[in-house]
Amino acid sequence: DAGVIQSPRHEVTEMGQEVTLRCKPISGHNSLFWYRQTMMRGLELLIYFNNNVPIDDSGMPEDRFSAKMPNASFSTLKIQPSEPRDSAVYFCASSFHLLGRRNYQPQHFGDGTRLSIL
Amino acid sequence: AQKITQTQPGMFVQEKEAVTLDCTYDTSDPSYGLFWYKQPSSGEMIFLIYQGSYDQQNATEGRYSLNFQKARKSANLVISASQLGDSAMYFCAMRDRSGSRLTFGEGTQLTVNP
Protein backbone atom coordinates (compact mmCIF):
# COMPACT_ATOMS: atom_id res chain seq x y z
CA ASP A 1 0.00 0.00 0.00
CA ALA A 2 1.21 3.48 -0.80
CA GLY A 3 2.00 5.61 2.20
CA VAL A 4 1.83 9.37 2.50
CA ILE A 5 3.70 10.87 -0.43
CA GLN A 6 5.45 14.22 -0.14
CA SER A 7 7.29 16.25 -2.73
CA PRO A 8 9.86 17.50 -3.12
CA ARG A 9 12.14 15.57 -0.75
CA HIS A 10 14.60 18.44 -0.68
CA GLU A 11 14.21 22.10 -1.55
CA VAL A 12 16.88 24.76 -1.51
CA THR A 13 15.86 28.27 -2.44
CA GLU A 14 16.76 31.87 -1.81
CA MET A 15 15.11 34.12 0.70
CA GLY A 16 12.04 35.85 -0.69
CA GLN A 17 11.10 33.09 -3.08
CA GLU A 18 7.79 31.26 -2.96
CA VAL A 19 7.95 27.66 -1.77
CA THR A 20 5.23 25.07 -2.34
CA LEU A 21 5.25 21.72 -0.58
CA ARG A 22 2.94 18.96 -1.74
CA CYS A 23 1.30 16.02 -0.04
CA LYS A 24 -0.81 13.05 -1.11
CA PRO A 25 -2.42 11.34 1.91
CA ILE A 26 -3.13 7.64 2.21
CA SER A 27 -6.24 6.68 0.28
CA GLY A 28 -9.24 6.45 2.61
CA HIS A 29 -7.80 8.77 5.22
CA ASN A 30 -9.89 11.85 5.86
CA SER A 31 -7.55 13.78 8.14
CA LEU A 32 -4.38 15.51 7.02
CA PHE A 33 -1.77 17.21 9.15
CA TRP A 34 1.20 19.44 8.36
CA TYR A 35 4.05 19.45 10.89
CA ARG A 36 7.35 21.29 11.06
CA GLN A 37 10.43 19.84 12.76
CA THR A 38 13.38 21.93 13.90
CA MET A 39 16.15 21.32 16.40
CA MET A 40 15.02 24.24 18.53
CA ARG A 41 11.27 23.59 18.64
CA GLY A 42 10.94 19.89 17.88
CA LEU A 43 7.81 18.74 16.07
CA GLU A 44 5.05 21.32 15.79
CA LEU A 45 1.60 20.96 14.28
CA LEU A 46 1.01 23.70 11.74
CA ILE A 47 -2.47 22.90 10.46
CA TYR A 48 -5.01 20.09 10.46
CA PHE A 49 -7.66 19.30 7.84
CA ASN A 50 -10.64 17.01 8.26
CA ASN A 51 -12.64 16.12 5.14
CA ASN A 52 -10.69 18.80 3.26
CA VAL A 53 -11.74 21.54 5.70
CA PRO A 54 -9.15 23.31 7.89
CA ILE A 55 -10.04 22.55 11.50
CA ASP A 56 -7.09 23.89 13.45
CA ASP A 57 -4.60 26.34 11.96
CA SER A 58 -3.43 27.81 15.23
CA GLY A 59 0.07 26.52 14.60
CA MET A 60 0.57 28.38 11.34
CA PRO A 61 3.40 30.81 12.12
CA GLU A 62 2.19 33.88 10.26
CA ASP A 63 0.51 35.15 7.15
CA ARG A 64 3.41 34.05 5.00
CA PHE A 65 2.22 30.47 5.47
CA SER A 66 -0.90 29.11 3.80
CA ALA A 67 -2.27 25.62 3.29
CA LYS A 68 -4.95 24.23 1.02
CA MET A 69 -6.64 20.92 0.50
CA PRO A 70 -8.66 21.16 -2.72
CA ASN A 71 -9.61 17.47 -2.64
CA ALA A 72 -9.21 14.35 -0.55
CA SER A 73 -6.01 13.29 -2.27
CA PHE A 74 -3.93 16.44 -2.35
CA SER A 75 -2.73 19.23 -0.10
CA THR A 76 -0.23 22.04 -0.41
CA LEU A 77 1.67 24.14 2.09
CA LYS A 78 2.91 27.41 0.68
CA ILE A 79 5.40 29.89 2.10
CA GLN A 80 5.53 33.32 0.47
CA PRO A 81 7.89 35.06 0.89
CA SER A 82 10.27 32.53 2.41
CA GLU A 83 12.80 33.46 5.09
CA PRO A 84 15.91 31.65 6.42
CA ARG A 85 14.11 30.89 9.70
CA ASP A 86 11.63 28.77 7.75
CA SER A 87 14.38 26.22 7.15
CA ALA A 88 13.16 22.94 8.64
CA VAL A 89 11.82 19.52 7.79
CA TYR A 90 8.13 19.68 6.92
CA PHE A 91 6.08 16.54 7.41
CA CYS A 92 2.66 15.69 6.13
CA ALA A 93 0.69 13.00 7.98
CA SER A 94 -2.71 11.42 7.49
CA SER A 95 -5.17 9.31 9.45
CA PHE A 96 -8.86 8.48 9.62
CA HIS A 97 -10.89 10.38 12.18
CA LEU A 98 -14.54 11.16 12.72
CA LEU A 99 -14.95 14.58 14.26
CA GLY A 100 -16.58 14.46 17.64
CA ARG A 101 -15.87 10.79 18.06
CA ARG A 102 -13.17 9.31 20.25
CA ASN A 103 -10.66 8.02 17.76
CA TYR A 104 -7.03 7.23 18.19
CA GLN A 105 -5.96 5.95 14.83
CA PRO A 106 -2.24 6.57 14.41
CA GLN A 107 -1.09 9.30 12.11
CA HIS A 108 1.07 8.01 9.29
CA PHE A 109 3.84 10.32 8.17
CA GLY A 110 5.40 11.00 4.82
CA ASP A 111 9.15 11.06 4.41
CA GLY A 112 9.22 14.84 4.85
CA THR A 113 10.54 17.75 2.82
CA ARG A 114 13.87 19.15 3.94
CA LEU A 115 13.64 22.88 3.22
CA SER A 116 16.64 25.19 3.22
CA ILE A 117 16.18 28.90 2.71
CA LEU A 118 19.44 30.70 1.94
CA ALA B 1 -2.78 21.71 28.10
CA GLN B 2 -1.06 18.49 27.24
CA LYS B 3 2.59 17.90 27.86
CA ILE B 4 4.92 15.00 27.05
CA THR B 5 8.25 14.64 28.82
CA GLN B 6 11.09 12.43 27.70
CA THR B 7 13.88 12.86 30.22
CA GLN B 8 16.54 10.80 28.42
CA PRO B 9 18.19 12.78 25.61
CA GLY B 10 20.38 9.78 24.79
CA MET B 11 20.43 6.09 25.63
CA PHE B 12 22.92 3.36 24.85
CA VAL B 13 22.27 -0.39 24.79
CA GLN B 14 24.19 -3.46 23.77
CA GLU B 15 22.91 -5.47 20.87
CA LYS B 16 20.46 -8.22 21.93
CA GLU B 17 19.70 -6.55 25.26
CA ALA B 18 16.43 -4.90 26.25
CA VAL B 19 16.08 -1.16 26.72
CA THR B 20 13.40 1.06 28.24
CA LEU B 21 12.73 4.54 26.95
CA ASP B 22 10.89 6.75 29.40
CA CYS B 23 7.85 8.89 28.72
CA THR B 24 5.65 10.78 31.15
CA TYR B 25 2.64 12.83 30.22
CA ASP B 26 0.30 15.37 31.67
CA THR B 27 -3.30 15.90 30.68
CA SER B 28 -6.58 16.74 32.35
CA ASP B 29 -8.50 14.77 29.75
CA PRO B 30 -9.62 11.32 31.01
CA SER B 31 -9.55 9.96 27.47
CA TYR B 32 -6.39 10.02 25.40
CA GLY B 33 -4.10 7.96 23.22
CA LEU B 34 -0.38 7.48 23.53
CA PHE B 35 1.91 6.74 20.60
CA TRP B 36 5.55 5.98 19.96
CA TYR B 37 7.32 6.87 16.73
CA LYS B 38 10.80 6.02 15.48
CA GLN B 39 12.83 8.44 13.40
CA PRO B 40 15.99 6.92 11.90
CA SER B 41 18.79 9.07 10.57
CA SER B 42 17.16 8.99 7.13
CA GLY B 43 14.45 11.21 8.60
CA GLU B 44 11.14 9.44 8.15
CA MET B 45 8.69 9.05 11.06
CA ILE B 46 7.63 5.47 11.63
CA PHE B 47 4.64 4.58 13.83
CA LEU B 48 5.55 1.83 16.31
CA ILE B 49 2.86 1.28 18.92
CA TYR B 50 -0.31 2.74 20.46
CA GLN B 51 -1.89 2.63 23.92
CA GLY B 52 -5.37 3.91 24.75
CA SER B 53 -6.06 5.41 28.15
CA TYR B 54 -8.87 2.91 28.76
CA ASP B 55 -7.00 -0.13 27.53
CA GLN B 56 -6.75 -2.75 30.26
CA GLN B 57 -3.65 -4.43 28.93
CA ASN B 58 -0.28 -3.05 27.92
CA ALA B 59 0.16 -2.79 24.17
CA THR B 60 2.64 -5.07 22.43
CA GLU B 61 3.84 -5.09 18.82
CA GLY B 62 6.56 -7.57 18.05
CA ARG B 63 9.70 -6.56 19.95
CA TYR B 64 8.00 -3.37 21.15
CA SER B 65 5.89 -3.21 24.28
CA LEU B 66 4.48 -0.31 26.21
CA ASN B 67 4.72 -0.24 29.99
CA PHE B 68 1.62 1.83 30.74
CA GLN B 69 1.20 3.04 34.31
CA LYS B 70 -1.83 5.29 34.31
CA ALA B 71 -1.62 6.41 37.94
CA ARG B 72 1.96 7.52 37.37
CA LYS B 73 1.10 8.98 33.96
CA SER B 74 3.92 7.10 32.32
CA ALA B 75 4.05 5.19 29.04
CA ASN B 76 7.53 3.75 28.69
CA LEU B 77 8.59 1.96 25.52
CA VAL B 78 10.40 -1.34 25.98
CA ILE B 79 12.43 -2.71 23.09
CA SER B 80 13.49 -6.31 23.57
CA ALA B 81 16.45 -7.98 21.89
CA SER B 82 17.86 -4.72 20.50
CA GLN B 83 19.19 -4.72 16.97
CA LEU B 84 21.64 -2.36 15.29
CA GLY B 85 18.77 -1.10 13.14
CA ASP B 86 16.99 0.12 16.25
CA SER B 87 19.44 3.01 16.51
CA ALA B 88 17.26 6.06 15.96
CA MET B 89 15.42 8.91 17.63
CA TYR B 90 12.28 7.81 19.45
CA PHE B 91 9.36 10.11 20.10
CA CYS B 92 6.50 9.68 22.54
CA ALA B 93 3.29 11.48 21.57
CA MET B 94 -0.22 11.97 22.91
CA ARG B 95 -3.52 12.64 21.22
CA ASP B 96 -6.41 14.14 23.11
CA ARG B 97 -10.13 13.41 22.93
CA SER B 98 -10.63 15.62 19.92
CA GLY B 99 -8.31 13.28 18.07
CA SER B 100 -6.58 16.00 16.19
CA ARG B 101 -3.44 17.44 17.68
CA LEU B 102 -0.51 15.12 18.42
CA THR B 103 1.72 16.51 21.13
CA PHE B 104 5.28 15.21 20.90
CA GLY B 105 8.02 14.86 23.44
CA GLU B 106 11.55 16.03 22.72
CA GLY B 107 12.73 12.56 21.80
CA THR B 108 15.35 10.08 22.97
CA GLN B 109 18.32 9.20 20.75
CA LEU B 110 18.93 5.46 21.09
CA THR B 111 22.25 3.96 20.06
CA VAL B 112 22.62 0.20 19.84
CA ASN B 113 26.22 -0.94 20.19
CA PRO B 114 27.50 -4.17 18.61
Coordinates of C-alpha atoms in Angstrom, one line a residue:
Chain A
D1 CA 0.0 0.0 0.0
A2 CA 1.2 3.5 -0.8
G3 CA 2.0 5.6 2.2
V4 CA 1.8 9.4 2.5
I5 CA 3.7 10.9 -0.4
Q6 CA 5.5 14.2 -0.1
S7 CA 7.3 16.2 -2.7
P8 CA 9.9 17.5 -3.1
R9 CA 12.1 15.6 -0.7
H10 CA 14.6 18.4 -0.7
E11 CA 14.2 22.1 -1.6
V12 CA 16.9 24.8 -1.5
T13 CA 15.9 28.3 -2.4
E14 CA 16.8 31.9 -1.8
M15 CA 15.1 34.1 0.7
G16 CA 12.0 35.8 -0.7
Q17 CA 11.1 33.1 -3.1
E18 CA 7.8 31.3 -3.0
V19 CA 8.0 27.7 -1.8
T20 CA 5.2 25.1 -2.3
L21 CA 5.3 21.7 -0.6
R22 CA 2.9 19.0 -1.7
C23 CA 1.3 16.0 0.0
K24 CA -0.8 13.1 -1.1
P25 CA -2.4 11.3 1.9
I26 CA -3.1 7.6 2.2
S27 CA -6.2 6.7 0.3
G28 CA -9.2 6.5 2.6
H29 CA -7.8 8.8 5.2
N30 CA -9.9 11.8 5.9
S31 CA -7.5 13.8 8.1
L32 CA -4.4 15.5 7.0
F33 CA -1.8 17.2 9.1
W34 CA 1.2 19.4 8.4
Y35 CA 4.1 19.4 10.9
R36 CA 7.3 21.3 11.1
Q37 CA 10.4 19.8 12.8
T38 CA 13.4 21.9 13.9
M39 CA 16.2 21.3 16.4
M40 CA 15.0 24.2 18.5
R41 CA 11.3 23.6 18.6
G42 CA 10.9 19.9 17.9
L43 CA 7.8 18.7 16.1
E44 CA 5.1 21.3 15.8
L45 CA 1.6 21.0 14.3
L46 CA 1.0 23.7 11.7
I47 CA -2.5 22.9 10.5
Y48 CA -5.0 20.1 10.5
F49 CA -7.7 19.3 7.8
N50 CA -10.6 17.0 8.3
N51 CA -12.6 16.1 5.1
N52 CA -10.7 18.8 3.3
V53 CA -11.7 21.5 5.7
P54 CA -9.1 23.3 7.9
I55 CA -10.0 22.5 11.5
D56 CA -7.1 23.9 13.5
D57 CA -4.6 26.3 12.0
S58 CA -3.4 27.8 15.2
G59 CA 0.1 26.5 14.6
M60 CA 0.6 28.4 11.3
P61 CA 3.4 30.8 12.1
E62 CA 2.2 33.9 10.3
D63 CA 0.5 35.2 7.1
R64 CA 3.4 34.1 5.0
F65 CA 2.2 30.5 5.5
S66 CA -0.9 29.1 3.8
A67 CA -2.3 25.6 3.3
K68 CA -4.9 24.2 1.0
M69 CA -6.6 20.9 0.5
P70 CA -8.7 21.2 -2.7
N71 CA -9.6 17.5 -2.6
A72 CA -9.2 14.4 -0.5
S73 CA -6.0 13.3 -2.3
F74 CA -3.9 16.4 -2.3
S75 CA -2.7 19.2 -0.1
T76 CA -0.2 22.0 -0.4
L77 CA 1.7 24.1 2.1
K78 CA 2.9 27.4 0.7
I79 CA 5.4 29.9 2.1
Q80 CA 5.5 33.3 0.5
P81 CA 7.9 35.1 0.9
S82 CA 10.3 32.5 2.4
E83 CA 12.8 33.5 5.1
P84 CA 15.9 31.7 6.4
R85 CA 14.1 30.9 9.7
D86 CA 11.6 28.8 7.7
S87 CA 14.4 26.2 7.1
A88 CA 13.2 22.9 8.6
V89 CA 11.8 19.5 7.8
Y90 CA 8.1 19.7 6.9
F91 CA 6.1 16.5 7.4
C92 CA 2.7 15.7 6.1
A93 CA 0.7 13.0 8.0
S94 CA -2.7 11.4 7.5
S95 CA -5.2 9.3 9.5
F96 CA -8.9 8.5 9.6
H97 CA -10.9 10.4 12.2
L98 CA -14.5 11.2 12.7
L99 CA -14.9 14.6 14.3
G100 CA -16.6 14.5 17.6
R101 CA -15.9 10.8 18.1
R102 CA -13.2 9.3 20.3
N103 CA -10.7 8.0 17.8
Y104 CA -7.0 7.2 18.2
Q105 CA -6.0 5.9 14.8
P106 CA -2.2 6.6 14.4
Q107 CA -1.1 9.3 12.1
H108 CA 1.1 8.0 9.3
F109 CA 3.8 10.3 8.2
G110 CA 5.4 11.0 4.8
D111 CA 9.2 11.1 4.4
G112 CA 9.2 14.8 4.8
T113 CA 10.5 17.8 2.8
R114 CA 13.9 19.2 3.9
L115 CA 13.6 22.9 3.2
S116 CA 16.6 25.2 3.2
I117 CA 16.2 28.9 2.7
L118 CA 19.4 30.7 1.9
Chain B
A1 CA -2.8 21.7 28.1
Q2 CA -1.1 18.5 27.2
K3 CA 2.6 17.9 27.9
I4 CA 4.9 15.0 27.1
T5 CA 8.2 14.6 28.8
Q6 CA 11.1 12.4 27.7
T7 CA 13.9 12.9 30.2
Q8 CA 16.5 10.8 28.4
P9 CA 18.2 12.8 25.6
G10 CA 20.4 9.8 24.8
M11 CA 20.4 6.1 25.6
F12 CA 22.9 3.4 24.8
V13 CA 22.3 -0.4 24.8
Q14 CA 24.2 -3.5 23.8
E15 CA 22.9 -5.5 20.9
K16 CA 20.5 -8.2 21.9
E17 CA 19.7 -6.6 25.3
A18 CA 16.4 -4.9 26.2
V19 CA 16.1 -1.2 26.7
T20 CA 13.4 1.1 28.2
L21 CA 12.7 4.5 27.0
D22 CA 10.9 6.8 29.4
C23 CA 7.8 8.9 28.7
T24 CA 5.7 10.8 31.1
Y25 CA 2.6 12.8 30.2
D26 CA 0.3 15.4 31.7
T27 CA -3.3 15.9 30.7
S28 CA -6.6 16.7 32.4
D29 CA -8.5 14.8 29.7
P30 CA -9.6 11.3 31.0
S31 CA -9.6 10.0 27.5
Y32 CA -6.4 10.0 25.4
G33 CA -4.1 8.0 23.2
L34 CA -0.4 7.5 23.5
F35 CA 1.9 6.7 20.6
W36 CA 5.6 6.0 20.0
Y37 CA 7.3 6.9 16.7
K38 CA 10.8 6.0 15.5
Q39 CA 12.8 8.4 13.4
P40 CA 16.0 6.9 11.9
S41 CA 18.8 9.1 10.6
S42 CA 17.2 9.0 7.1
G43 CA 14.4 11.2 8.6
E44 CA 11.1 9.4 8.2
M45 CA 8.7 9.1 11.1
I46 CA 7.6 5.5 11.6
F47 CA 4.6 4.6 13.8
L48 CA 5.5 1.8 16.3
I49 CA 2.9 1.3 18.9
Y50 CA -0.3 2.7 20.5
Q51 CA -1.9 2.6 23.9
G52 CA -5.4 3.9 24.8
S53 CA -6.1 5.4 28.1
Y54 CA -8.9 2.9 28.8
D55 CA -7.0 -0.1 27.5
Q56 CA -6.8 -2.8 30.3
Q57 CA -3.6 -4.4 28.9
N58 CA -0.3 -3.0 27.9
A59 CA 0.2 -2.8 24.2
T60 CA 2.6 -5.1 22.4
E61 CA 3.8 -5.1 18.8
G62 CA 6.6 -7.6 18.0
R63 CA 9.7 -6.6 19.9
Y64 CA 8.0 -3.4 21.2
S65 CA 5.9 -3.2 24.3
L66 CA 4.5 -0.3 26.2
N67 CA 4.7 -0.2 30.0
F68 CA 1.6 1.8 30.7
Q69 CA 1.2 3.0 34.3
K70 CA -1.8 5.3 34.3
A71 CA -1.6 6.4 37.9
R72 CA 2.0 7.5 37.4
K73 CA 1.1 9.0 34.0
S74 CA 3.9 7.1 32.3
A75 CA 4.0 5.2 29.0
N76 CA 7.5 3.8 28.7
L77 CA 8.6 2.0 25.5
V78 CA 10.4 -1.3 26.0
I79 CA 12.4 -2.7 23.1
S80 CA 13.5 -6.3 23.6
A81 CA 16.5 -8.0 21.9
S82 CA 17.9 -4.7 20.5
Q83 CA 19.2 -4.7 17.0
L84 CA 21.6 -2.4 15.3
G85 CA 18.8 -1.1 13.1
D86 CA 17.0 0.1 16.3
S87 CA 19.4 3.0 16.5
A88 CA 17.3 6.1 16.0
M89 CA 15.4 8.9 17.6
Y90 CA 12.3 7.8 19.4
F91 CA 9.4 10.1 20.1
C92 CA 6.5 9.7 22.5
A93 CA 3.3 11.5 21.6
M94 CA -0.2 12.0 22.9
R95 CA -3.5 12.6 21.2
D96 CA -6.4 14.1 23.1
R97 CA -10.1 13.4 22.9
S98 CA -10.6 15.6 19.9
G99 CA -8.3 13.3 18.1
S100 CA -6.6 16.0 16.2
R101 CA -3.4 17.4 17.7
L102 CA -0.5 15.1 18.4
T103 CA 1.7 16.5 21.1
F104 CA 5.3 15.2 20.9
G105 CA 8.0 14.9 23.4
E106 CA 11.6 16.0 22.7
G107 CA 12.7 12.6 21.8
T108 CA 15.4 10.1 23.0
Q109 CA 18.3 9.2 20.8
L110 CA 18.9 5.5 21.1
T111 CA 22.3 4.0 20.1
V112 CA 22.6 0.2 19.8
N113 CA 26.2 -0.9 20.2
P114 CA 27.5 -4.2 18.6

